[in-house]
């Protein structure tokens, strides 16, 4: 049964103003023991993955997820609205078009927003 | 492959409503508004009117609407549901998208 | 009968979510469903002892005592308690199935319940 | 010195979703011992003063402020945006045009947002 | 009767910026962005561009901008200030409007 | 030298505000100003003991200990502590001028300081 559940951890809040993105990534790591969670990044949460942001609190989570081949997908539309280019982002994340992001969320069994 | 999808919106972030509106037409989509999200049900809210136009079902948690005194301010196309109905909605939908 | 998982993030007397968690859990338990709650971040402080009753304001401790009595399972994120310094104030085992837990326990809740809702 | 300070308690959040409006009104009451605070109501906080809302948690604060002749001013623009009419509001508050609301805030010495 | 007014904006609520923009031209208005409010300083933000057009001074808290890595994303018309500067701004303005 | 009042509403490890309060207070104290802080709503929980240190995360208890040592005055809303059940966990007098208080004490802070800022 567990293999059938698509877990999406949905990050939507920016880093540093709250601990939500950090705690969301910590949850992605924890859930990865039993599932293959997809981390989806929308709205101001995209700021968490620009190269220049201080990632002291969560770089280990990002590296862990990358190390076990779990995806972090960033919404292209949210980037464009904020004038952020793909080049501004760290290598561990992958940019997806808004339609694909919508489909990932729509196809989830469980969506956990942070 | 049509399925029943519940957008479970309990925060003032309108993203859940936007995503529900953009959700494909194949699925049977319900938007459930709880807590401060019931303010989205105000007749003046364009996103919710848009969702209704797009044939999404919109329901709001009755105790949350009642305590806020919103009965006369919300669209009559929005059904009010009790907390017991909320429990049933949770189990009768195939997917829940929390927001 | 089905199994409901509930996750939330907020402490008491700031936002409505702890009260909603209690009301939703209570309604599900009354219908005979199983309820498993995970308290993450500030939500661990919703399950502290000695919350003084103020007239007109829903007492969150009582809300949790009631759903624990009705059979809800409540897991508290260990690290969240530690970092906040509120580890020693939690409701005790006598109140029901309330336990400290790690984040992997949320994975278990996802696996073992039919639906998970998040109260923001 | 204290008489010269104009204290504005600015309510901006809706009732029931958070305790902010209740705590803001409690602060207006507390501050009234030393100052003549003006309570200014904007954005979704206007919902706290419609007749039909459950005011169990804060009606005593509203009555207290009214009882000592302290004003609660509600922003007309915020009402209009929400389709709320003056008739929908309780008697203890007074509706003011947006310009007047702006002036009240601009003329304050201390603004405390809730 | 001109005075120096500081809009002290520490939350993601844009009301403080809107109010500052509408603030009368007689006064010398500064908008100070702290915490997540520094995201308003993004070049794509129309409210802040509008405030700059209307001759309001906009400053952002440097440690908050630095930790978020926003230096290349924000308008160069916005001055960055240290926490020490913030303290000075607080005491050199006549009025502080917290938001 | 001037007197700065600071009011805030949030507990630790959820939002940035308690850390900002410490940093702003510290900068003001270093410049020789007087600092008086009022903790309202969840903010009272920012000044609890036994907050475990986590590497990479700013420890709020330490932040408050530092500014208390530098001479800040910190008032905790009594009713906010009571309702949350955290009355007994606050930092003690030995740490500096930290006291439980009522809401009228905020009026006193407004009256006796030159400027009041609110960290949201």
XYZ file of C-alpha atoms in Angstrom:
666
model
C 0.000 0.000 0.000
C 2.730 2.449 0.932
C 4.317 2.322 -2.516
C 1.063 3.506 -4.027
C 0.992 6.773 -2.093
C 2.446 9.802 -3.844
C 3.578 12.190 -1.167
C 4.145 15.798 -2.187
C 5.845 18.149 0.256
C 4.741 21.572 -0.947
C 6.969 24.476 0.019
C 5.283 27.861 -0.412
C 6.869 30.174 2.164
C 10.154 32.063 1.829
C 13.230 31.117 3.865
C 14.463 32.876 7.038
C 11.245 34.762 7.858
C 9.836 31.516 9.217
C 11.174 28.025 9.856
C 8.527 26.503 7.540
C 10.831 25.760 4.567
C 13.444 24.218 6.872
C 10.847 22.081 8.625
C 9.290 21.108 5.289
C 12.616 19.856 3.969
C 13.251 18.040 7.266
C 9.885 16.346 6.734
C 10.819 15.372 3.154
C 13.944 13.709 4.544
C 12.005 11.892 7.283
C 9.274 10.666 4.961
C 11.878 9.389 2.480
C 12.459 6.334 4.694
C 9.032 4.963 3.728
C 8.032 6.847 0.579
C 9.547 8.654 -2.387
C 8.352 12.153 -1.555
C 8.493 14.828 -4.221
C 9.351 18.291 -2.952
C 7.476 20.940 -4.936
C 8.453 24.590 -4.579
C 6.037 27.417 -5.380
C 5.461 31.114 -4.615
C 8.021 32.796 -2.334
C 9.502 29.415 -1.377
C 11.520 29.569 -4.608
C 13.767 32.085 -2.826
C 15.005 29.193 -0.654
C 16.910 27.720 -3.603
C 18.747 30.676 -5.120
C 22.522 30.302 -5.015
C 23.067 33.401 -2.915
C 20.700 32.571 -0.031
C 22.155 31.402 3.302
C 21.332 27.690 3.441
C 23.060 26.859 6.747
C 19.803 25.620 8.255
C 18.775 23.321 5.407
C 21.616 22.549 2.974
C 22.075 19.124 4.632
C 18.444 18.276 3.864
C 18.798 19.372 0.238
C 22.020 17.347 -0.142
C 20.409 14.317 1.515
C 17.425 14.364 -0.851
C 19.716 14.795 -3.868
C 21.948 11.979 -2.572
C 19.084 9.480 -2.663
C 17.833 10.751 -6.024
C 14.692 12.442 -4.765
C 13.490 15.388 -6.801
C 12.999 18.999 -5.799
C 10.896 20.688 -8.488
C 10.659 24.463 -8.728
C 7.724 26.256 -10.376
C 8.844 28.258 -13.434
C 5.950 30.696 -13.139
C 6.853 31.581 -9.543
C 10.454 32.209 -10.650
C 9.398 34.462 -13.534
C 7.095 36.522 -11.322
C 10.087 37.263 -9.105
C 12.617 37.926 -11.860
C 14.659 34.850 -10.916
C 16.494 32.983 -13.695
C 17.281 29.273 -13.827
C 20.971 30.203 -13.548
C 20.309 31.847 -10.202
C 19.254 28.494 -8.714
C 21.362 25.794 -7.101
C 22.072 22.622 -9.104
C 20.135 20.311 -6.789
C 16.753 21.555 -7.992
C 14.978 21.193 -11.323
C 12.711 23.830 -12.881
C 9.342 22.623 -14.209
C 6.661 24.454 -16.156
C 3.590 25.524 -14.236
C 1.393 22.865 -15.906
C 3.758 20.102 -14.829
C 3.818 21.482 -11.273
C 0.011 21.499 -11.232
C -0.042 17.914 -12.459
C 2.412 16.774 -9.767
C 0.179 18.268 -7.098
C -3.033 16.978 -8.683
C -1.577 13.452 -8.934
C -0.484 13.319 -5.302
C -2.195 11.102 -2.741
C -1.047 13.273 0.128
C 0.001 16.924 -0.135
C 1.665 18.500 2.879
C 2.001 22.284 2.646
C 4.687 24.237 4.495
C -9.549 7.819 -15.005
C -11.697 10.557 -13.478
C -11.264 10.892 -9.748
C -12.706 12.908 -6.905
C -10.292 15.549 -5.609
C -10.751 17.651 -2.471
C -8.876 20.918 -2.073
C -8.780 21.257 1.691
C -8.146 24.987 2.222
C -7.663 26.005 5.861
C -5.447 29.060 5.465
C -5.750 32.568 4.036
C -3.331 31.629 1.241
C -5.363 31.760 -1.980
C -2.996 29.380 -3.780
C -5.245 26.396 -3.052
C -8.154 28.055 -4.831
C -5.958 29.055 -7.786
C -4.663 25.489 -8.121
C -8.181 24.063 -7.879
C -9.360 26.392 -10.665
C -6.499 25.241 -12.899
C -7.148 21.575 -12.046
C -8.043 19.553 -15.164
C -11.732 19.156 -16.068
C -11.611 15.352 -16.048
C -11.660 15.215 -12.281
C -14.520 16.001 -9.957
C -13.081 18.882 -7.911
C -14.419 20.181 -4.589
C -12.972 23.172 -2.750
C -13.564 23.024 0.998
C -13.054 26.272 2.912
C -12.274 26.132 6.639
C -11.145 28.598 9.302
C -10.202 32.016 7.846
C -10.416 30.561 4.339
C -14.207 30.946 4.628
C -13.677 34.674 3.979
C -12.873 33.679 0.382
C -16.566 32.751 0.119
C -17.523 36.456 0.247
C -19.643 37.349 -2.820
C -17.073 39.971 -3.792
C -14.322 37.348 -4.195
C -13.486 36.879 -7.861
C -11.449 33.689 -7.515
C -14.349 31.807 -5.961
C -16.793 33.127 -8.596
C -14.324 31.934 -11.213
C -14.142 28.505 -9.551
C -17.950 28.255 -9.575
C -17.998 29.273 -13.261
C -15.513 26.499 -13.964
C -17.912 23.955 -12.421
C -15.888 23.363 -9.302
C -17.966 22.585 -6.233
C -17.325 25.023 -3.400
C -18.324 24.217 0.173
C -17.593 26.037 3.412
C -17.449 24.792 6.983
C -20.717 25.929 8.618
C -19.423 26.442 12.173
C -16.638 28.656 10.779
C -19.133 30.661 8.705
C -21.604 30.942 11.584
C -19.126 32.133 14.194
C -17.919 34.807 11.753
C -21.498 35.835 10.979
C -20.934 35.567 7.227
C -24.228 33.956 6.199
C -25.562 37.049 4.398
C -22.228 37.944 2.829
C -21.402 34.707 1.062
C -22.585 33.451 -2.300
C -25.639 31.174 -2.168
C -23.923 28.840 -4.616
C -21.690 27.738 -1.773
C -23.010 24.881 0.337
C -22.413 24.940 4.060
C -21.263 21.691 5.638
C -21.066 20.561 9.248
C -17.904 19.137 10.805
C -19.507 15.680 10.398
C -19.893 16.374 6.662
C -16.233 17.442 6.555
C -15.264 14.017 7.916
C -17.369 12.349 5.218
C -15.887 14.565 2.499
C -12.395 13.578 3.595
C -13.134 9.869 3.196
C -15.277 10.018 0.045
C -12.678 11.845 -2.040
C -9.829 9.957 -3.698
C -7.233 12.657 -3.188
C -6.860 15.479 -0.681
C -4.762 18.479 -1.522
C -4.065 20.360 1.684
C -3.477 24.095 1.556
C -14.557 2.558 9.692
C -11.576 4.454 8.368
C -8.387 5.979 9.668
C -7.739 9.726 9.638
C -4.345 11.377 10.022
C -4.146 15.037 11.081
C -1.047 17.233 10.958
C -0.831 20.782 12.278
C 1.786 23.415 13.060
C 0.402 26.034 15.461
C 0.430 26.532 19.196
C -2.566 27.496 21.306
C -4.218 30.940 21.632
C -2.634 32.474 18.554
C -4.388 30.797 15.633
C -7.583 28.759 15.360
C -5.922 25.556 14.136
C -5.512 23.684 17.469
C -9.231 24.187 18.133
C -10.121 23.011 14.619
C -7.950 19.927 15.108
C -9.881 19.067 18.278
C -13.268 19.649 16.627
C -12.416 17.653 13.509
C -10.871 14.821 15.512
C -13.877 14.730 17.807
C -16.332 14.547 14.887
C -14.322 11.743 13.262
C -14.054 9.780 16.526
C -17.801 10.163 17.140
C -18.385 8.584 13.738
C -16.265 5.634 14.798
C -13.149 6.474 12.807
C -9.612 6.090 14.093
C -7.715 9.390 14.521
C -3.954 9.892 14.614
C -2.578 13.374 15.154
C 0.955 14.640 14.608
C 1.960 17.918 16.318
C 4.800 19.610 14.449
C 6.623 22.881 15.188
C 4.635 25.108 17.611
C 1.780 22.583 17.633
C 3.616 20.633 20.355
C 2.777 23.493 22.735
C -0.939 22.900 22.166
C -0.657 19.758 24.292
C 0.888 21.315 27.421
C -0.540 20.968 30.937
C -1.836 23.766 33.180
C -3.435 25.912 30.486
C -5.560 28.261 32.581
C -9.231 28.455 31.635
C -10.380 31.877 30.468
C -14.102 32.424 30.134
C -15.237 32.657 26.531
C -12.014 31.193 25.129
C -11.834 27.546 24.028
C -9.365 25.736 26.288
C -7.003 23.770 24.064
C -5.719 21.473 26.840
C -9.292 20.381 27.568
C -9.926 19.878 23.877
C -6.961 17.520 23.659
C -7.908 15.725 26.883
C -11.343 15.068 25.417
C -10.160 13.619 22.131
C -7.495 11.571 23.926
C -10.254 10.154 26.122
C -12.238 9.315 23.014
C -9.252 7.341 21.747
C -7.249 9.687 19.536
C -3.521 9.030 19.230
C -1.366 12.156 19.568
C 2.319 12.263 18.625
C 4.516 15.206 19.592
C 7.639 16.050 17.601
C 10.445 15.439 20.076
C 12.923 17.915 18.624
C 10.243 20.621 18.469
C 9.636 20.189 22.216
C 13.343 20.125 23.051
C 14.190 23.280 21.168
C 11.239 25.145 22.761
C 12.132 24.039 26.300
C 8.630 22.636 26.893
C 9.507 18.928 27.010
C 8.506 18.517 30.664
C 5.108 20.213 30.427
C 3.327 17.835 28.053
C 0.153 15.975 28.930
C 1.062 12.666 30.553
C 0.330 9.081 29.494
C -2.534 8.869 32.011
C -4.523 11.145 29.692
C -4.404 8.665 26.854
C -2.265 7.764 23.882
C -0.022 10.841 23.844
C 3.654 10.225 23.082
C 6.786 12.017 21.987
C 7.872 10.951 18.534
C 10.264 11.639 15.701
C 9.448 12.917 12.232
C 9.553 9.340 10.830
C 6.385 8.740 12.849
C 4.572 11.058 10.462
C 5.623 8.729 7.637
C 4.070 5.905 9.652
C 0.852 7.902 10.045
C 0.760 8.571 6.288
C 1.294 4.860 5.656
C -1.222 3.578 8.167
C -4.109 6.012 7.650
C -6.542 6.303 4.760
C -6.387 10.078 4.511
C -4.151 12.814 5.888
C -5.371 16.377 6.362
C -3.264 19.347 7.316
C -4.806 22.158 9.357
C -2.898 25.367 8.567
C 4.474 64.067 28.064
C 1.996 61.231 28.028
C -0.895 63.445 26.932
C 1.008 64.368 23.808
C 1.269 60.805 22.535
C -1.403 59.718 20.090
C -1.679 55.957 20.367
C -3.368 54.131 17.504
C -4.234 50.466 17.936
C -4.505 49.229 14.364
C -6.614 46.119 13.816
C -6.023 44.475 10.440
C -6.728 40.766 10.914
C -10.120 39.048 10.843
C -11.702 37.626 14.010
C -11.723 33.950 15.039
C -8.927 32.753 12.725
C -6.446 34.269 15.155
C -6.621 35.912 18.577
C -5.036 39.109 17.205
C -8.208 41.245 17.110
C -9.154 40.122 20.643
C -5.665 40.866 21.958
C -5.601 44.192 20.120
C -8.835 45.305 21.764
C -7.557 44.075 25.133
C -4.507 46.270 24.566
C -6.732 49.285 23.699
C -8.488 48.768 27.025
C -5.218 48.451 28.946
C -3.628 51.482 27.316
C -6.733 53.581 28.025
C -5.633 53.954 31.665
C -2.794 56.242 30.590
C -3.700 57.412 27.080
C -6.717 57.998 24.862
C -5.989 55.289 22.299
C -7.865 55.355 19.002
C -8.743 51.932 17.636
C -8.523 51.921 13.833
C -9.963 49.007 11.873
C -8.792 48.160 8.356
C -8.700 45.232 5.920
C -10.258 41.945 7.105
C -10.440 43.252 10.686
C -13.664 45.032 9.690
C -15.346 41.613 9.877
C -14.874 41.771 13.670
C -17.536 44.467 13.943
C -20.412 43.184 11.838
C -23.590 42.570 13.853
C -23.759 38.899 13.045
C -20.230 37.888 14.152
C -19.791 36.014 17.454
C -18.253 38.592 19.788
C -18.119 36.470 22.963
C -14.362 36.901 23.212
C -14.270 40.678 22.833
C -17.682 42.349 23.315
C -16.642 43.389 26.842
C -13.639 45.227 25.417
C -15.799 46.996 22.812
C -18.346 47.969 25.471
C -15.603 49.158 27.804
C -14.075 51.426 25.150
C -17.500 52.809 24.215
C -18.288 53.309 27.914
C -15.336 55.661 28.368
C -15.999 57.456 25.055
C -13.022 56.076 23.161
C -13.482 55.759 19.425
C -13.329 52.714 17.193
C -13.039 53.915 13.590
C -13.701 51.579 10.666
C -12.238 52.146 7.187
C -14.988 52.741 4.595
C -12.820 51.459 1.748
C -12.196 48.116 3.489
C -15.956 47.759 4.038
C -16.772 48.480 0.398
C -14.197 46.002 -0.881
C -15.984 43.323 1.158
C -19.545 44.316 0.288
C -20.277 45.301 3.890
C -22.745 48.165 4.508
C -22.721 50.586 7.404
C -26.013 49.008 8.545
C -24.273 45.658 8.919
C -22.022 47.092 11.644
C -22.584 47.338 15.386
C -23.462 50.755 16.835
C -20.278 51.083 18.888
C -18.096 51.773 15.839
C -17.947 54.743 13.482
C -17.205 54.534 9.764
C -14.629 56.968 8.391
C -13.515 57.686 4.841
C -10.197 56.203 3.762
C -8.491 59.631 3.762
C -9.510 60.235 7.339
C -8.281 56.787 8.357
C -4.936 57.520 6.680
C -4.699 60.814 8.519
C -5.430 59.180 11.888
C -2.590 56.739 11.304
C -0.229 59.383 9.910
C -0.895 61.647 12.916
C -0.207 58.949 15.489
C 2.864 58.991 17.691
C 2.717 55.247 18.258
C 0.940 52.759 16.001
C 0.502 49.222 17.279
C -0.660 46.773 14.614
C -2.577 43.595 15.444
C 4.461 71.364 9.987
C 6.506 68.892 7.972
C 7.709 65.944 9.996
C 9.835 62.855 9.479
C 7.768 59.661 9.392
C 9.125 56.125 9.424
C 7.004 53.245 8.157
C 8.528 50.320 10.029
C 7.458 47.295 7.968
C 8.439 43.934 9.450
C 5.717 41.687 8.045
C 4.636 40.409 4.653
C 1.476 42.509 4.849
C 1.787 45.130 2.097
C -0.604 47.535 3.841
C 2.288 49.489 5.354
C 3.699 50.223 1.911
C 0.267 51.192 0.558
C -0.292 53.560 3.479
C 3.174 55.083 3.056
C 2.498 55.712 -0.646
C -0.748 57.489 0.216
C 0.925 59.500 2.992
C 0.739 63.266 2.323
C 3.639 64.897 0.449
C 4.314 67.438 3.210
C 6.063 64.892 5.356
C 9.432 63.301 4.810
C 8.499 59.603 4.535
C 10.877 56.647 4.838
C 9.825 53.034 4.372
C 12.041 50.595 6.269
C 11.783 46.931 5.243
C 12.792 44.231 7.732
C 12.494 40.450 7.947
C 10.328 38.983 5.145
C 9.249 42.497 4.165
C 12.607 42.798 2.361
C 11.094 40.631 -0.404
C 8.984 43.690 -1.317
C 12.289 45.256 -2.438
C 12.423 42.866 -5.418
C 12.746 44.858 -8.683
C 9.533 43.242 -9.931
C 7.483 44.735 -7.072
C 5.225 47.499 -8.370
C 4.233 48.983 -5.017
C 7.844 49.738 -4.128
C 8.533 51.211 -7.588
C 5.467 53.370 -7.070
C 6.735 54.477 -3.645
C 10.096 55.425 -5.177
C 8.290 57.359 -7.944
C 6.372 59.232 -5.281
C 9.675 60.327 -3.701
C 9.418 58.127 -0.657
C 12.749 56.905 0.666
C 12.950 53.121 0.773
C 15.575 51.343 2.854
C 16.005 47.660 3.662
C 17.716 45.941 6.565
C 21.060 44.689 5.204
C 21.421 41.551 7.375
C 17.926 40.473 6.271
C 18.766 41.100 2.602
C 22.158 39.373 2.880
C 20.914 36.199 4.564
C 18.229 35.895 1.868
C 20.796 36.467 -0.880
C 18.692 39.196 -2.488
C 21.433 41.678 -3.377
C 21.172 41.145 -7.137
C 17.383 40.970 -7.157
C 16.547 44.242 -5.459
C 16.309 47.707 -6.928
C 19.491 49.789 -6.610
C 17.391 52.746 -5.541
C 16.933 51.024 -2.201
C 19.588 51.726 0.388
C 20.727 48.929 2.650
C 21.074 49.774 6.320
C 22.745 47.944 9.187
C 20.979 47.166 12.462
C 22.887 50.110 13.977
C 21.430 52.354 11.267
C 17.969 50.979 12.079
C 18.426 52.133 15.673
C 19.392 55.601 14.454
C 16.440 55.736 12.039
C 14.077 54.913 14.901
C 15.318 57.850 16.978
C 15.741 60.423 14.192
C 12.176 60.138 12.902
C 9.346 62.006 14.603
C 6.761 59.284 14.130
C 6.970 55.530 13.675
C 4.142 53.671 12.020
C 4.587 49.979 12.749
C 3.246 47.423 10.303
C 20.932 58.490 25.059
C 17.356 57.525 24.336
C 14.839 54.929 25.407
C 13.506 52.293 23.002
C 10.376 50.212 23.557
C 9.928 46.952 21.642
C 6.716 44.918 21.393
C 6.399 41.539 19.698
C 3.919 38.666 19.423
C 5.676 35.489 18.276
C 7.215 32.491 19.986
C 10.584 30.949 19.114
C 11.452 28.698 16.129
C 8.384 29.539 14.049
C 8.960 33.101 12.857
C 12.037 35.333 12.734
C 10.688 38.024 15.068
C 12.191 36.848 18.392
C 15.641 36.792 16.760
C 15.093 40.261 15.272
C 14.035 41.555 18.689
C 17.322 40.281 20.179
C 19.409 41.747 17.357
C 17.687 45.139 17.430
C 17.807 45.329 21.229
C 21.460 44.368 21.207
C 22.350 47.049 18.650
C 20.449 49.692 20.639
C 22.065 48.655 23.933
C 25.520 48.723 22.334
C 24.857 52.323 21.338
C 24.071 53.139 24.952
C 20.294 53.342 24.648
C 17.867 51.976 27.204
C 15.730 49.053 25.935
C 12.391 47.893 27.316
C 10.710 44.880 25.746
C 7.119 43.669 26.134
C 6.345 40.049 25.170
C 2.687 39.640 24.213
C 0.762 36.530 23.112
C 3.128 33.714 21.976
C 6.140 35.988 22.521
C 6.149 35.013 26.208
C 7.356 31.567 25.120
C 10.460 33.121 23.572
C 11.817 33.684 27.082
C 11.547 30.093 28.395
C 14.414 28.128 29.927
C 15.966 24.910 28.613
C 15.726 25.685 24.901
C 18.029 23.059 23.431
C 20.792 24.341 21.149
C 20.566 23.091 17.561
C 23.553 23.715 15.333
C 22.890 26.336 12.700
C 19.761 27.659 14.396
C 19.855 30.873 16.454
C 19.068 29.997 20.073
C 16.411 32.414 21.301
C 17.005 31.741 25.009
C 20.672 32.704 24.595
C 19.676 35.784 22.647
C 17.472 36.931 25.526
C 20.094 36.040 28.137
C 22.568 38.239 26.264
C 20.374 41.295 26.016
C 19.267 40.876 29.649
C 22.928 40.832 30.626
C 23.453 44.017 28.639
C 20.693 45.632 30.662
C 17.481 45.205 28.676
C 14.237 45.111 30.636
C 11.870 42.309 29.565
C 8.210 42.168 30.612
C 6.127 39.025 30.023
C 2.344 39.234 29.726
C 1.120 37.328 32.757
C -2.194 36.175 31.328
C -0.462 34.995 28.125
C 1.815 32.754 30.217
C -1.037 31.454 32.373
C -3.252 30.479 29.465
C -0.351 28.707 27.716
C 0.678 26.758 30.828
C 4.266 28.016 30.612
C 4.304 30.254 33.698
C 6.902 28.154 35.533
C 9.396 27.868 32.677
C 10.386 31.516 32.279
C 13.921 32.782 32.669
C 14.529 33.697 36.313
C 15.440 37.003 37.927
C 19.097 35.961 38.187
C 19.329 36.459 34.430
C 18.466 40.130 34.667
C 15.455 42.413 34.649
C 12.856 39.894 33.436
C 9.426 40.079 35.086
C 5.848 39.026 34.609
C 3.586 41.987 33.957
C 0.107 43.048 32.979
C -0.982 44.794 29.796
C -0.973 48.191 31.629
C 2.819 47.799 31.735
C 2.850 48.300 27.985
C 1.157 51.665 28.561
C 3.969 52.460 30.980
C 6.553 51.483 28.345
C 4.831 53.714 25.775
C 4.831 56.553 28.285
C 8.397 56.152 29.449
C 10.198 55.472 26.168
C 10.971 57.813 23.300
C 9.967 55.406 20.565
C 8.076 52.129 20.359
C 8.632 49.647 17.561
C 6.608 46.512 16.914
C 8.297 43.493 15.362
C 5.630 41.495 13.492
